Amino acid sequence: VQLQASGGGLVRPGGSLTLSCAVSRRIVSIRSMGWYRQAPGKERELVASITRVGNSANYGYEDSVKGRFTISRDISMNTMSLQMTSLKPEDTAVYYCQARVGNMDYWGKGTLVTVSS
């Protein structure tokens, strides 16, 4: 499984940015996917996740991004997105998309998001 993240960049505080992750496998068959981030000097943390439950999905968010970030997936395009609004300087990090297939985690190369005035 290959994942390719894109959409990072420089944005001012309060601005918005949408990250996208292209997946080489039909994502409808992937049980869980997520976006992680790693800020300088910090450990990688889970930001948002989608877990397939039957024919629907559960969504999870890290507390600091609730109400500001929205994770979604496009099954027809095999992509996953992270819409980020009201961005803060502390959101600055390298963002990674992840997919769990069976017992294996697959990662895309990160995309840098810098929130600065």
PDB file of N, CA and C in Angstrom, residues 4-5 15 22 27 36 41 44 49-53 55 66 73 75 86-87 90 112:
ATOM      1  N   GLN A   4       0.422   8.901  -0.588  1.00  0.00           N
ATOM      2  CA  GLN A   4       1.108  10.122  -0.994  1.00  0.00           C
ATOM      3  C   GLN A   4       0.335  11.318  -0.461  1.00  0.00           C
ATOM      4  N   ALA A   5       0.949  12.015   0.500  1.00  0.00           N
ATOM      5  CA  ALA A   5       0.313  13.197   1.083  1.00  0.00           C
ATOM      6  C   ALA A   5       0.744  14.445   0.329  1.00  0.00           C
ATOM      7  N   GLY A  15      -5.886  30.993   9.314  1.00  0.00           N
ATOM      8  CA  GLY A  15      -6.139  30.559   7.949  1.00  0.00           C
ATOM      9  C   GLY A  15      -6.547  29.103   7.861  1.00  0.00           C
ATOM     10  N   ALA A  22      -3.393  10.432  -1.331  1.00  0.00           N
ATOM     11  CA  ALA A  22      -3.772   9.478  -2.371  1.00  0.00           C
ATOM     12  C   ALA A  22      -3.300   8.092  -1.955  1.00  0.00           C
ATOM     13  N   ILE A  27      -9.703   2.212  -0.775  1.00  0.00           N
ATOM     14  CA  ILE A  27      -9.779   2.541   0.646  1.00  0.00           C
ATOM     15  C   ILE A  27     -11.029   1.976   1.295  1.00  0.00           C
ATOM     16  N   TYR A  36      -1.529  11.917  11.140  1.00  0.00           N
ATOM     17  CA  TYR A  36      -0.650  12.161  12.274  1.00  0.00           C
ATOM     18  C   TYR A  36       0.151  13.419  11.993  1.00  0.00           C
ATOM     19  N   GLY A  41      10.937  18.447  17.732  1.00  0.00           N
ATOM     20  CA  GLY A  41      11.240  18.097  19.111  1.00  0.00           C
ATOM     21  C   GLY A  41      10.150  17.347  19.838  1.00  0.00           C
ATOM     22  N   ARG A  44       5.444  11.954  17.335  1.00  0.00           N
ATOM     23  CA  ARG A  44       4.334  11.933  16.388  1.00  0.00           C
ATOM     24  C   ARG A  44       3.036  11.666  17.145  1.00  0.00           C
ATOM     25  N   SER A  49      -8.806  10.440  12.781  1.00  0.00           N
ATOM     26  CA  SER A  49      -8.871   9.076  12.276  1.00  0.00           C
ATOM     27  C   SER A  49     -10.262   8.735  11.766  1.00  0.00           C
ATOM     28  N   ILE A  50     -10.275   7.790  10.863  1.00  0.00           N
ATOM     29  CA  ILE A  50     -11.524   7.208  10.371  1.00  0.00           C
ATOM     30  C   ILE A  50     -11.410   5.702  10.553  1.00  0.00           C
ATOM     31  N   THR A  51     -12.406   5.110  11.193  1.00  0.00           N
ATOM     32  CA  THR A  51     -12.427   3.664  11.388  1.00  0.00           C
ATOM     33  C   THR A  51     -13.712   3.119  10.797  1.00  0.00           C
ATOM     34  N   ARG A  52     -13.561   2.183   9.884  1.00  0.00           N
ATOM     35  CA  ARG A  52     -14.740   1.607   9.244  1.00  0.00           C
ATOM     36  C   ARG A  52     -15.463   0.692  10.226  1.00  0.00           C
ATOM     37  N   VAL A  53     -16.760   0.914  10.339  1.00  0.00           N
ATOM     38  CA  VAL A  53     -17.595   0.074  11.189  1.00  0.00           C
ATOM     39  C   VAL A  53     -18.781  -0.365  10.339  1.00  0.00           C
ATOM     40  N   ASN A  55     -20.974  -0.685   7.423  1.00  0.00           N
ATOM     41  CA  ASN A  55     -21.107   0.160   6.243  1.00  0.00           C
ATOM     42  C   ASN A  55     -20.962   1.642   6.560  1.00  0.00           C
ATOM     43  N   LYS A  66     -10.357  19.457  17.668  1.00  0.00           N
ATOM     44  CA  LYS A  66     -11.807  19.265  17.562  1.00  0.00           C
ATOM     45  C   LYS A  66     -12.486  20.581  17.220  1.00  0.00           C
ATOM     46  N   ARG A  73     -13.008  11.049   3.558  1.00  0.00           N
ATOM     47  CA  ARG A  73     -12.448  10.169   2.542  1.00  0.00           C
ATOM     48  C   ARG A  73     -13.366  10.149   1.333  1.00  0.00           C
ATOM     49  N   ILE A  75     -14.227   7.579  -1.410  1.00  0.00           N
ATOM     50  CA  ILE A  75     -14.040   6.187  -1.786  1.00  0.00           C
ATOM     51  C   ILE A  75     -13.838   6.039  -3.287  1.00  0.00           C
ATOM     52  N   SER A  86      -9.035  27.661  11.087  1.00  0.00           N
ATOM     53  CA  SER A  86      -8.611  28.385  12.306  1.00  0.00           C
ATOM     54  C   SER A  86      -7.242  27.898  12.775  1.00  0.00           C
ATOM     55  N   LEU A  87      -6.324  27.828  11.860  1.00  0.00           N
ATOM     56  CA  LEU A  87      -5.001  27.281  12.171  1.00  0.00           C
ATOM     57  C   LEU A  87      -4.246  28.162  13.158  1.00  0.00           C
ATOM     58  N   GLU A  90       0.752  26.587  16.824  1.00  0.00           N
ATOM     59  CA  GLU A  90       1.052  25.277  17.411  1.00  0.00           C
ATOM     60  C   GLU A  90       0.605  24.110  16.532  1.00  0.00           C
ATOM     61  N   LEU A 112       4.750  19.313   5.044  1.00  0.00           N
ATOM     62  CA  LEU A 112       4.985  20.312   6.081  1.00  0.00           C
ATOM     63  C   LEU A 112       3.912  21.386   6.074  1.00  0.00           C
TER      64      LEU A 112
END
